[in-house]
Short mmCIF file of C-alpha atoms and ligand atoms in Angstrom, two decimals:
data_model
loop_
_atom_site.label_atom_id
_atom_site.label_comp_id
_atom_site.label_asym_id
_atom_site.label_seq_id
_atom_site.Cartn_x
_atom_site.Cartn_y
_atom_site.Cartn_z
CA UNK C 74 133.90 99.85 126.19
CA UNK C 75 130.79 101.60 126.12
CA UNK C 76 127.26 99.86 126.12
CA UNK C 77 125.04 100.21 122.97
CA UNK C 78 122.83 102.51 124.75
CA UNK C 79 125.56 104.57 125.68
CA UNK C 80 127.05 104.76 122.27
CA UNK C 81 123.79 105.27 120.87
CA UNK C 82 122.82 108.13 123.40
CA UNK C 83 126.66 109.67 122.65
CA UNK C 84 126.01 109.89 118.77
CA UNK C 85 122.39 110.27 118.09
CA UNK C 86 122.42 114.03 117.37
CA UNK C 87 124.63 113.09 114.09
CA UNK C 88 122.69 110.26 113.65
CA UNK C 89 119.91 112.22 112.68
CA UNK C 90 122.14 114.49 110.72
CA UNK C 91 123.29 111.78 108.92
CA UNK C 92 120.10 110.65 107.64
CA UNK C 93 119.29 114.14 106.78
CA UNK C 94 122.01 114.53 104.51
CA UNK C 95 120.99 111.12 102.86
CA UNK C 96 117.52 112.66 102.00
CA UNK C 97 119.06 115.28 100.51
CA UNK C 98 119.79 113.73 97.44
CA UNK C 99 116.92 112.94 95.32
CA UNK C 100 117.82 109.30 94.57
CA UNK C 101 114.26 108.40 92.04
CA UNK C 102 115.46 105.21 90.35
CA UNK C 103 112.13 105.98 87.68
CA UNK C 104 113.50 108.94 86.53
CA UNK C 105 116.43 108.70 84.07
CA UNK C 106 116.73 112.55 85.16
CA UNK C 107 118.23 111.16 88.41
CA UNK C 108 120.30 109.03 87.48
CA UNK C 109 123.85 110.90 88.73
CA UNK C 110 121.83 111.39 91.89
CA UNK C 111 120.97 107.72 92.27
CA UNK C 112 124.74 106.67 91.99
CA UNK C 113 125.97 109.77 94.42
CA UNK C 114 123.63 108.04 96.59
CA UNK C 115 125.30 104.76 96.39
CA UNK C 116 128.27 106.23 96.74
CA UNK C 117 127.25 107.82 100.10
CA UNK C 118 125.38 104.54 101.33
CA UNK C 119 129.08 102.71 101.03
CA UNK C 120 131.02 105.80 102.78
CA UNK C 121 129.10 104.90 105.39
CA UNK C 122 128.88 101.70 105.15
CA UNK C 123 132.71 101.57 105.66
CA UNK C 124 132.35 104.23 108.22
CA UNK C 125 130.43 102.27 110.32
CA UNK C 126 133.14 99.43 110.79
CA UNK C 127 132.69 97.42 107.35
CA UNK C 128 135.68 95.56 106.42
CA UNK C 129 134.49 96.37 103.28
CA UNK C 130 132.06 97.94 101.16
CA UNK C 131 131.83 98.55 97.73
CA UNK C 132 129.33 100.10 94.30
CA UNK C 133 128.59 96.73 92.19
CA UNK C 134 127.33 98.40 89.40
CA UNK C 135 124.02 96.86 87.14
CA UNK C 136 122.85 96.85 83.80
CA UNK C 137 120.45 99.95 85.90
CA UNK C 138 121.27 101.99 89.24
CA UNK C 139 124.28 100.32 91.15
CA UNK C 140 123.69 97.71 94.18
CA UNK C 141 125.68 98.50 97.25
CA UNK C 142 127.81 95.65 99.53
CA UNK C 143 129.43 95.65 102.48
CA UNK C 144 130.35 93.25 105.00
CA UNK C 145 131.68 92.80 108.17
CA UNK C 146 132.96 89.10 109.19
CA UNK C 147 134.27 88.62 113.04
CA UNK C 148 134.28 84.79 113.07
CA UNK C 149 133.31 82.67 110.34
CA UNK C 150 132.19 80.40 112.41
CA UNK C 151 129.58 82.55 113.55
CA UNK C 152 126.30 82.89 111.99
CA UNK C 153 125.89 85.42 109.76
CA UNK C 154 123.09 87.97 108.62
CA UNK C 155 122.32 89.70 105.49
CA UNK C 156 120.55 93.14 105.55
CA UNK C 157 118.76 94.34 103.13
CA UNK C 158 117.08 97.22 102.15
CA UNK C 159 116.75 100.27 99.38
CA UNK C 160 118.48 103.31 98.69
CA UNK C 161 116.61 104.49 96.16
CA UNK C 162 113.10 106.55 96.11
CA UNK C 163 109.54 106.94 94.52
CA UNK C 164 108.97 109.99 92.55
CA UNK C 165 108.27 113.29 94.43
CA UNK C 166 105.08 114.15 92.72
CA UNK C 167 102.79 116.07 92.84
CA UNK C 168 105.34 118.36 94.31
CA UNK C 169 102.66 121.41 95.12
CA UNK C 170 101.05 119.03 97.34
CA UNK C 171 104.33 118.82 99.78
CA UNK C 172 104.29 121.18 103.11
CA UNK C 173 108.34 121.52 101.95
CA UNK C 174 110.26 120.04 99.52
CA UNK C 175 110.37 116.51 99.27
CA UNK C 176 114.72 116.67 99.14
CA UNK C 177 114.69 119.39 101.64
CA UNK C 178 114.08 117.02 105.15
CA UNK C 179 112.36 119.36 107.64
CA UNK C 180 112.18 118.25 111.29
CA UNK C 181 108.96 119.27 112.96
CA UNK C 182 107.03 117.64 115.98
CA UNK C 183 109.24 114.97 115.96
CA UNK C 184 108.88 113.97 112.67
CA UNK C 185 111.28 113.81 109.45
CA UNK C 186 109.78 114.84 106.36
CA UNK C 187 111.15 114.34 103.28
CA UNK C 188 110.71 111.65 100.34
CA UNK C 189 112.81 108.24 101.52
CA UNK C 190 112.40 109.30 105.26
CA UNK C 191 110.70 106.08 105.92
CA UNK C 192 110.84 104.61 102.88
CA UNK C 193 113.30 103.63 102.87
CA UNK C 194 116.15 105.59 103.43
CA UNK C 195 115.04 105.96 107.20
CA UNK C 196 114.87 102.23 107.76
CA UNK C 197 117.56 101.17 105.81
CA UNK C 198 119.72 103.87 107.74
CA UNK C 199 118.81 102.22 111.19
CA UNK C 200 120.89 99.01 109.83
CA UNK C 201 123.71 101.31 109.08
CA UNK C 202 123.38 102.61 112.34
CA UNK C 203 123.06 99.56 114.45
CA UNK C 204 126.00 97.78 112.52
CA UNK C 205 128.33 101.12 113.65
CA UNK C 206 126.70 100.92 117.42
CA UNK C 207 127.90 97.03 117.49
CA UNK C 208 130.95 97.54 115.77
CA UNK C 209 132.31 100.64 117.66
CA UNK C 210 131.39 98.92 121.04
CA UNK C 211 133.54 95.85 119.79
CA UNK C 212 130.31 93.86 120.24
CA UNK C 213 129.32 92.31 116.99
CA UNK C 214 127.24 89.24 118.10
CA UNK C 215 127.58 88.05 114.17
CA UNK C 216 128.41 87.99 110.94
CA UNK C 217 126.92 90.69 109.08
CA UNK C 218 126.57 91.51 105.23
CA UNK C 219 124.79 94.42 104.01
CA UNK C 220 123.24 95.15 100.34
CA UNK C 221 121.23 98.07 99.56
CA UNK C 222 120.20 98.45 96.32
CA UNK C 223 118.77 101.35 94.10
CA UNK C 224 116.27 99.78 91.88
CA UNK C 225 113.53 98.19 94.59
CA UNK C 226 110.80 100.92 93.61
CA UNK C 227 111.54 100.00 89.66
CA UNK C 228 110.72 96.07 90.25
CA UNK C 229 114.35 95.13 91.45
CA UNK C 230 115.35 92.82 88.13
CA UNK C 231 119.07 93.68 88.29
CA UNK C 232 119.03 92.66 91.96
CA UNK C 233 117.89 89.19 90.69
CA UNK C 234 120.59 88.73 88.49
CA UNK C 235 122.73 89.84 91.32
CA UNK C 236 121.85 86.90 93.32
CA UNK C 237 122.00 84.47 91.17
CA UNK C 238 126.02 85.56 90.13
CA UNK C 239 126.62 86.45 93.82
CA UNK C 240 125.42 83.11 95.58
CA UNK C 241 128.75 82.24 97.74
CA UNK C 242 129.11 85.77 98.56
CA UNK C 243 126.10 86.18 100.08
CA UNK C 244 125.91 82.94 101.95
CA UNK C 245 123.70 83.56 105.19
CA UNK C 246 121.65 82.23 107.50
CA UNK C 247 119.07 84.36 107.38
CA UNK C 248 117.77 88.32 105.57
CA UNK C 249 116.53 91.29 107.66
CA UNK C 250 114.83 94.01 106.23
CA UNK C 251 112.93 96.95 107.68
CA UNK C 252 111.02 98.32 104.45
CA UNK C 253 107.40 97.63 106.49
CA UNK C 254 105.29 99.19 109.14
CA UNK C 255 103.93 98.12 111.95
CA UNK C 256 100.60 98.82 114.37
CA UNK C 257 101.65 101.81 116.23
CA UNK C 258 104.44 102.44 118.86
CA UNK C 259 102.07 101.13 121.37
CA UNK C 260 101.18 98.03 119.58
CA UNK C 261 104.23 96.75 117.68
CA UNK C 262 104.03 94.44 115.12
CA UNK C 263 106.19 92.12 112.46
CA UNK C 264 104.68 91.64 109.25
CA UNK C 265 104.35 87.58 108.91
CA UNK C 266 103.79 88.64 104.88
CA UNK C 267 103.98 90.66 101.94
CA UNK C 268 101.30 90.12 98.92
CA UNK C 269 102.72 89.70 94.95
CA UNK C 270 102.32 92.19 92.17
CA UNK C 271 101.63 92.06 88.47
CA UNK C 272 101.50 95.47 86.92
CA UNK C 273 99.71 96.04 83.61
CA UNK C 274 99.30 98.98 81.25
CA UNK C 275 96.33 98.91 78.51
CA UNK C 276 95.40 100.86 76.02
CA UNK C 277 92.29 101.24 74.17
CA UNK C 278 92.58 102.59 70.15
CA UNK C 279 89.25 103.59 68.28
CA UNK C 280 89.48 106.13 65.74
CA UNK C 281 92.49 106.42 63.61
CA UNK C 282 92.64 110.42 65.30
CA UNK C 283 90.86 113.00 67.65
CA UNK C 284 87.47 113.81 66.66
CA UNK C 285 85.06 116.76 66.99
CA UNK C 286 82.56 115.03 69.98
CA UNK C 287 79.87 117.37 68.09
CA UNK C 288 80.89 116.34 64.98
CA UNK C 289 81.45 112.17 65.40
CA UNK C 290 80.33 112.04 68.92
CA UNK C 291 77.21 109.25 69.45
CA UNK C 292 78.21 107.68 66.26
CA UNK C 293 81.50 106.40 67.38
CA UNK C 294 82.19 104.33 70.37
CA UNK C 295 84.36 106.61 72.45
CA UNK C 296 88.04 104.58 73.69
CA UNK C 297 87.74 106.44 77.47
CA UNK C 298 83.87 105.35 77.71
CA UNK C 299 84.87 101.92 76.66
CA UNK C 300 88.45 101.68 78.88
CA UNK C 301 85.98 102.99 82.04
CA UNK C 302 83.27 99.94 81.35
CA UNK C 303 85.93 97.43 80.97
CA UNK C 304 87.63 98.69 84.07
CA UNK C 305 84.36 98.62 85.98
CA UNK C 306 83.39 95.06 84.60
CA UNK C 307 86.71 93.94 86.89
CA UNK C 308 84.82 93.59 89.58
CA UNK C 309 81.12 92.15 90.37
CA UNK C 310 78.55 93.44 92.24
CA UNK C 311 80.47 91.88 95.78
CA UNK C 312 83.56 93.12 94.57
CA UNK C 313 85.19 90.19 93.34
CA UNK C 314 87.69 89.77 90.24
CA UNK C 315 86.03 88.57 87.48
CA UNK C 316 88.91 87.56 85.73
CA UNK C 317 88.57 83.97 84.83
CA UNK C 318 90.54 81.81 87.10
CA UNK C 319 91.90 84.52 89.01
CA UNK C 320 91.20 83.10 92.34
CA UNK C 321 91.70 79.22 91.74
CA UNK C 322 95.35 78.81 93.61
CA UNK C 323 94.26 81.38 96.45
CA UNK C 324 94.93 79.46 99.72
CA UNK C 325 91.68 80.26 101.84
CA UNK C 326 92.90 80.08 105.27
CA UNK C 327 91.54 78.59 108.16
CA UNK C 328 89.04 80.41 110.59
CA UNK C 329 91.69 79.81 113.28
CA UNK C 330 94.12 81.88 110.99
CA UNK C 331 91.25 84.56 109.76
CA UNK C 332 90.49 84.87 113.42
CA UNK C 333 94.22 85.83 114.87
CA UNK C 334 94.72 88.55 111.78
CA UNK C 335 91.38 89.79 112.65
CA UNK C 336 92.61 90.09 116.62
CA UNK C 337 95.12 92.62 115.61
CA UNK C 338 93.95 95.99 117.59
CA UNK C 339 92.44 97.84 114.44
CA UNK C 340 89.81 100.81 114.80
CA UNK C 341 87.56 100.92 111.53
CA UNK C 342 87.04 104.25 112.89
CA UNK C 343 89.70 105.29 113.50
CA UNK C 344 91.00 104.21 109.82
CA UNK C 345 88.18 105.92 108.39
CA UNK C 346 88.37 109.15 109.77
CA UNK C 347 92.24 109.18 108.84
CA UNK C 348 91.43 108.54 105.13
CA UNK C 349 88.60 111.04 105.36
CA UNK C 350 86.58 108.42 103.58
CA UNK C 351 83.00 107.73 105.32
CA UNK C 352 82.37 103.62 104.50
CA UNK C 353 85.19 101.42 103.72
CA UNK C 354 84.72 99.25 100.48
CA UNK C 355 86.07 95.43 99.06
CA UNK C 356 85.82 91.98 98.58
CA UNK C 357 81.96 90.97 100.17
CA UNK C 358 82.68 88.57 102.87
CA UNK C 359 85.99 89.81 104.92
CA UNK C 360 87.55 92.47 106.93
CA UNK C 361 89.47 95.19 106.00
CA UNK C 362 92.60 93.85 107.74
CA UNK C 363 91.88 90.27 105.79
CA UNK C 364 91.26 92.42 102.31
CA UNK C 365 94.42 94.24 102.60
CA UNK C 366 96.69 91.34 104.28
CA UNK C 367 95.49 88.05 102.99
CA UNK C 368 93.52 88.55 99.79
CA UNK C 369 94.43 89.68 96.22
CA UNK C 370 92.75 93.02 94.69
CA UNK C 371 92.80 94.82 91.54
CA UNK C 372 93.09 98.81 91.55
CA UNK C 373 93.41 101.25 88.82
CA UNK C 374 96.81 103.04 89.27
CA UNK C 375 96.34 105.81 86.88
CA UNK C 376 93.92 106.21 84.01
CA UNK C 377 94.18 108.79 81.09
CA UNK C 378 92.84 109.77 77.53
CA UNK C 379 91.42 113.08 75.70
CA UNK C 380 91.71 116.60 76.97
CA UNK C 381 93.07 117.43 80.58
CA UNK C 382 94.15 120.68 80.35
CA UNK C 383 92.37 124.25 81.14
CA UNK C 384 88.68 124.83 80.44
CA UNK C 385 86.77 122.53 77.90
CA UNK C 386 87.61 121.06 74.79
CA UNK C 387 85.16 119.25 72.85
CA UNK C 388 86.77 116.33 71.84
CA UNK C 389 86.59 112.38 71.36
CA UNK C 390 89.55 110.80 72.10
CA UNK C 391 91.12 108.02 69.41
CA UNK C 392 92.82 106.63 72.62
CA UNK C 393 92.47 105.85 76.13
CA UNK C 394 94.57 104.59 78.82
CA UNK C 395 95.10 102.67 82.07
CA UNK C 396 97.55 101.23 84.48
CA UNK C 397 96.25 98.05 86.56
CA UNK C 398 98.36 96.73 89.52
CA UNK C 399 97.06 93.21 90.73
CA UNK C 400 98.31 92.35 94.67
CA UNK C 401 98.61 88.73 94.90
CA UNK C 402 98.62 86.33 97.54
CA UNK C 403 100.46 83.19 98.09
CA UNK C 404 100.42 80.46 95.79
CA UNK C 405 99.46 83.10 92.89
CA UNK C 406 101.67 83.48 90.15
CA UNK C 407 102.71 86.75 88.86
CA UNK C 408 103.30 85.50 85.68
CA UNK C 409 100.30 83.25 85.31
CA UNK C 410 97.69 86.11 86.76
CA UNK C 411 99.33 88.47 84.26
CA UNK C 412 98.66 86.22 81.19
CA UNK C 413 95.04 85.70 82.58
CA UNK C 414 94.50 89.53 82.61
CA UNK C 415 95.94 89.65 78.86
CA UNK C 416 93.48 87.21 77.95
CA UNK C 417 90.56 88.84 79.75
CA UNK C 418 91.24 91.86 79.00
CA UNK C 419 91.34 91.11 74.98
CA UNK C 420 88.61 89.19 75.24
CA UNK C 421 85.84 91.78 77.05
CA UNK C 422 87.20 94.42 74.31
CA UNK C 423 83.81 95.10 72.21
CA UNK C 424 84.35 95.26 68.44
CA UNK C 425 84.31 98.79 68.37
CA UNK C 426 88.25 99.25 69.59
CA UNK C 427 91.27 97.57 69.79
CA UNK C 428 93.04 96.78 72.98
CA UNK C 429 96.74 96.45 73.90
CA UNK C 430 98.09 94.83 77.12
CA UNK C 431 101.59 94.79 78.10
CA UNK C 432 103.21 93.63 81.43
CA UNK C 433 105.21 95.70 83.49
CA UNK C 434 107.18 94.08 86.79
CA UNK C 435 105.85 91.77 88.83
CA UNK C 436 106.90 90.21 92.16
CA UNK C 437 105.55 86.61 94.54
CA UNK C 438 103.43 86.58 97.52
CA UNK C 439 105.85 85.07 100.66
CA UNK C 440 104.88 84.19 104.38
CA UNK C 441 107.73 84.16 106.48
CA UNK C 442 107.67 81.55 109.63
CA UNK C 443 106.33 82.96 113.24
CA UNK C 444 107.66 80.02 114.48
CA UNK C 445 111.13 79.92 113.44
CA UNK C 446 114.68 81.03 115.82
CA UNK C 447 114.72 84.10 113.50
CA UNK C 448 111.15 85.35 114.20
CA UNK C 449 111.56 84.48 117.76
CA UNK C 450 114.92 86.56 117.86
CA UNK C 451 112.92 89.33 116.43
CA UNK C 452 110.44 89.41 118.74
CA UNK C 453 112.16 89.01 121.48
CA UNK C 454 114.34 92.30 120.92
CA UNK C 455 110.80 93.68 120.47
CA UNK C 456 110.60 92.96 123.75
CA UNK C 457 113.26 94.02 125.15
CA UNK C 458 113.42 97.81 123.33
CA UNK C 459 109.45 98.02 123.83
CA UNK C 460 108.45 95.77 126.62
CA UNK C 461 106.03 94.43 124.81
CA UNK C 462 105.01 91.04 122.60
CA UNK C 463 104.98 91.93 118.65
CA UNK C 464 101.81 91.30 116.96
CA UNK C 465 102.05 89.37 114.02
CA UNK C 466 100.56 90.82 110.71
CA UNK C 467 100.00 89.82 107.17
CA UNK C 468 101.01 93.24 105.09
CA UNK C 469 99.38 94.46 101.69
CA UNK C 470 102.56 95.95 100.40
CA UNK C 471 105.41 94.21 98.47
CA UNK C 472 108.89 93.40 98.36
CA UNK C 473 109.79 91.45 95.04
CA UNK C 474 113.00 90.08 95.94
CA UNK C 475 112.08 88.76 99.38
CA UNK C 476 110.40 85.90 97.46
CA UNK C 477 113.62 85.29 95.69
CA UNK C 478 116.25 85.30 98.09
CA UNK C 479 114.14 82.07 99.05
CA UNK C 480 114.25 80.91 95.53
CA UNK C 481 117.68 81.76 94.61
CA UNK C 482 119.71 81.83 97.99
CA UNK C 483 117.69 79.75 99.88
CA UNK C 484 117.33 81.86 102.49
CA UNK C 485 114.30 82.82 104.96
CA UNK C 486 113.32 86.90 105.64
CA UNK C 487 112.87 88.30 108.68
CA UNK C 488 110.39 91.54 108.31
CA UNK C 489 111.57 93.84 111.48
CA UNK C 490 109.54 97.21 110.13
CA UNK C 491 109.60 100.37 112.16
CA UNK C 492 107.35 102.59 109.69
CA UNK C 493 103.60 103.38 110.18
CA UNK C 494 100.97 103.09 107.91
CA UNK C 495 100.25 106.83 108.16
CA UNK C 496 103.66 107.53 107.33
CA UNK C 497 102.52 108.33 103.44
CA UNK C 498 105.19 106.33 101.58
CA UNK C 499 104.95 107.03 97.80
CA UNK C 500 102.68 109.92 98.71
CA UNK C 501 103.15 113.81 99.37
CA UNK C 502 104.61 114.86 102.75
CA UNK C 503 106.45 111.15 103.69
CA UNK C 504 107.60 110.93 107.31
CA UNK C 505 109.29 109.28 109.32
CA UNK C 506 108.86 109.48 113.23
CA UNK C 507 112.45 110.02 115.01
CA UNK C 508 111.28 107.98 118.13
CA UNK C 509 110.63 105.44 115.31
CA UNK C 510 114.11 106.04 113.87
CA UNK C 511 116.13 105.43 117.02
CA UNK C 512 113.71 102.71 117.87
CA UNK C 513 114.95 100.67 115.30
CA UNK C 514 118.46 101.43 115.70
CA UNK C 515 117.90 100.57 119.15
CA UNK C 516 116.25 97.25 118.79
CA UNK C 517 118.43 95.92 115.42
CA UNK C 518 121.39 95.15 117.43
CA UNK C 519 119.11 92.78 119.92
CA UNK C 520 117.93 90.58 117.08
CA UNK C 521 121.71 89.68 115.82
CA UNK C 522 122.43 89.09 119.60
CA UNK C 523 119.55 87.06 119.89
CA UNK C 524 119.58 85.29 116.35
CA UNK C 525 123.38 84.01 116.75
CA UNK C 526 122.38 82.64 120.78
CA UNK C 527 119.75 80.77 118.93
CA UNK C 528 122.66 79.06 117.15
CA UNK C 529 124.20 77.85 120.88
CA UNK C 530 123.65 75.03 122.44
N1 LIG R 83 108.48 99.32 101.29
C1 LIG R 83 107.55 99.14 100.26
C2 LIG R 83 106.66 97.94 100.46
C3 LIG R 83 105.84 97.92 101.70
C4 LIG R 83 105.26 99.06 102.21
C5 LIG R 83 105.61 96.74 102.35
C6 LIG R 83 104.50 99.03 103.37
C7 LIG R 83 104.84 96.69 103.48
C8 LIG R 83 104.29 97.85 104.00
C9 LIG R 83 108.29 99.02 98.93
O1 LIG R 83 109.28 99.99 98.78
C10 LIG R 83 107.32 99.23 97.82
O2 LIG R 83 106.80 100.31 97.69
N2 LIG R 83 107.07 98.21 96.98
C11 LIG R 83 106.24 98.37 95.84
C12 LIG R 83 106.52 97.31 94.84
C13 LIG R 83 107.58 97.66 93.84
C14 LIG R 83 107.69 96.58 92.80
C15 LIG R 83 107.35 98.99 93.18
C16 LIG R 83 104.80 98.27 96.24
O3 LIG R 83 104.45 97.58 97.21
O4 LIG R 83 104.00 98.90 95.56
MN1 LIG R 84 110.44 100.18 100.44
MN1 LIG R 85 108.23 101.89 98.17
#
């Protein structure tokens, strides 16, 4: 039988083809356009899944885009792993911003670009990939189960349904997902955390229509002046929330903790000079690492109202609007920070307009153990496919259903990430490195060697 590396070395040319194809197909679970695309997707995530050396595999189709399972069970008395990740994407937009199209993957200097290359079609590939390397080598150190679903960019609620009707079937000792980044190549990193959402639209109504500005303007208070003072009032003058009782659960760590996230190698900088921004800003009193890993914010996602077109139009809007995403930290609820927003925000609304507030998805804060037989398997086939120690991190993104497969299955997540942050996920011109790519398919098979020796003696 061949080694890993051998196998690996054999088929990586159609490995890379084979994630090519994938990002062909423009699998945006927001857009109802896409919905064929989204289940040819699925449908191509379970060929290969059986492909690969499932014993099974099939579409378990949702009240929205179809979840994908597969499985492949050499001794139940082994333990067993469950993989997850996402097939489907964010929207490609704006498109004219994109070096090529965002469905039409381009290699060049090394790097795959194309919408999904990283996130997360890339990542969650690498599974598929290491599953077939320990499966074709007759080497499966474990049980593994693998669901991909299409919906994690739309808030995931069918997936939580799923696991609640799916409990014995996905029985587990532990979840492995690569749908985060880490440091750099040279400093690799598992993410220790991912932050909570609650997503909010508003809208802000004062006249019953458009108005002339010459005409009305200055005598009527205008619904996109009035949505931008609200927004701004969000924040005080050290850039705190000023929503009432939006920080009381935060857990303020201890300088001990504060002072290992702050020893991650991190060039302000460097950082700076990447954003092509010339000071950072946030929250008066920490670091950038600490506001964007361990403490909640409040950013304006989109904001819109009046004329946008061509040229000028002279015009007072009757409406204005705004989407607000809150990133929450543990101990925060989602719920509970939402309802404190719809409070606020009604109750800063001047006389002059009326406000709606309405609640889109939301997701929990988790921490996953550094200390656990899971972590330490994951870091130790860091070190054996890098040669180095992973970093731990806390990351500002999200991943709504980690915090339930807790809740629901009872089960603890292992975050094994190979993206950057650079890697502009939701953004024009996404990539995905391919040394990053076969890096992960070359370390994923470690960690199930290494997470079912934990379970020997
Ligand atoms: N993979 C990301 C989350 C992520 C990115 C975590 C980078 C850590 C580092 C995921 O696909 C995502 O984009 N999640 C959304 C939330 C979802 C409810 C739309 C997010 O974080 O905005
Ligand atoms: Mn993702
Ligand atoms: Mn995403």
């Amino acid at each position: 039988m061949q080694s890993w590396n051998e196998y690996q070395l054999a088929n990586k040319d159609r490995f890379l083809d084979e994630l090519l194809d994938l990002l062909r197909i423009p699998s945006v679970s927001a857009d109802s356009k896409h919905k064929d695309d989204v289940k040819r997707c699925a449908e191509a995530v379970r060929d290969h899944l059986l492909k690969a050396g499932c014993d099974m595999a099939e579409i378990c189709e949702t009240a929205g885009h179809p979840i994908v399972y597969g499985q492949k069970i050499v001794d139940p008395s082994k333990p067993t792993v469950l993989v997850y990740g996402h097939y489907d994407v964010q929207p490609a937009d704006p498109l004219n911003l994109w070096h090529s199209g965002p469905f039409e993957p381009v290699v060049k200097d090394g790097k795959i670009y194309a919408r999904g290359a990283c996130d997360d079609k890339g990542q969650m590939f690498m599974h598929i990939k290491a599953l077939e390397t320990m499966a074709k080598t007759g080497s499966m150190p474990c049980n593994v189960k693998v669901m991909i679903e299409g919906e994690e960019e739309v808030g995931s609620n069918n997936l939580g349904i799923f696991l609640e009707n799916n409990k014995e079937r996905l029985k587990a000792d532990i979840v492995l997902v690569s749908d985060t980044s880490m440091i750099s190549m040279e400093h690799p990193s598992i993410e220790s955390g991912l932050r909570g959402l609650a997503y909010m639209e508003v809208e802000v109504n004062g006249p019953n229509r458009d108005l002339h500005s010459g005409v009305y303007g200055g005598a009527v208070a205008n619904p996109a002046t009035i949505l931008c003072k609200m927004i701004a009032s969000l924040h005080d003058e050290n850039n705190h929330i000023t929503i009432p009782g939006f920080y009381d659960t935060v857990q303020n760590l201890t300088e001990v903790e504060r002072a290992a996230i702050n020893s991650a190698p991190f060039s302000l900088d460097e950082y700076k000079a990447d954003l092509g921004v010339s000071e950072v800003w946030g929250e008066k009193g920490y670091t950038t690492l600490e506001r964007t890993g361990i403490r909640p914010t409040l950013e304006v996602n989109g904001i819109w109202g009046g004329y946008i077109g061509e040229g000028a139009k002279t015009v007072l809007p009757a409406k204005a609007n705004a989407k607000i995403s809150m990133r929450l930290v543990p101990n925060q609820s989602s719920d509970e920070i939402a309802a404190m927003f719809q409070a606020h925000f009604e109750k800063i609304a001047p006389g002059y307009v009326k406000v709606k507030v309405t609640a889109h998805h939301g997701g929990e804060a988790v921490v996953t153990p550094t200390d656990s037989p899971a972590y330490k398997a994951a870091a130790k086939a860091i070190v054996t496919t890098f040669g180095k120690e992973p970093i731990p991190t806390r990351g500002g993104g999200s991943i709504p259903i980690v915090a339930l497969f807790e809740k629901t299955l009872g089960l603890k997540t292992v975050l094994l990430g190979f993206g950057l942050d650079n890697d502009n996920i939701h953004s024009p011109n996404e990539k995905y490195d391919v040394f990053n790519y076969y890096k992960g398919i070359e370390t994923i098979p470690y960690f199930h060697k290494y997470f079912a020796e934990s379970f020997e003696g």
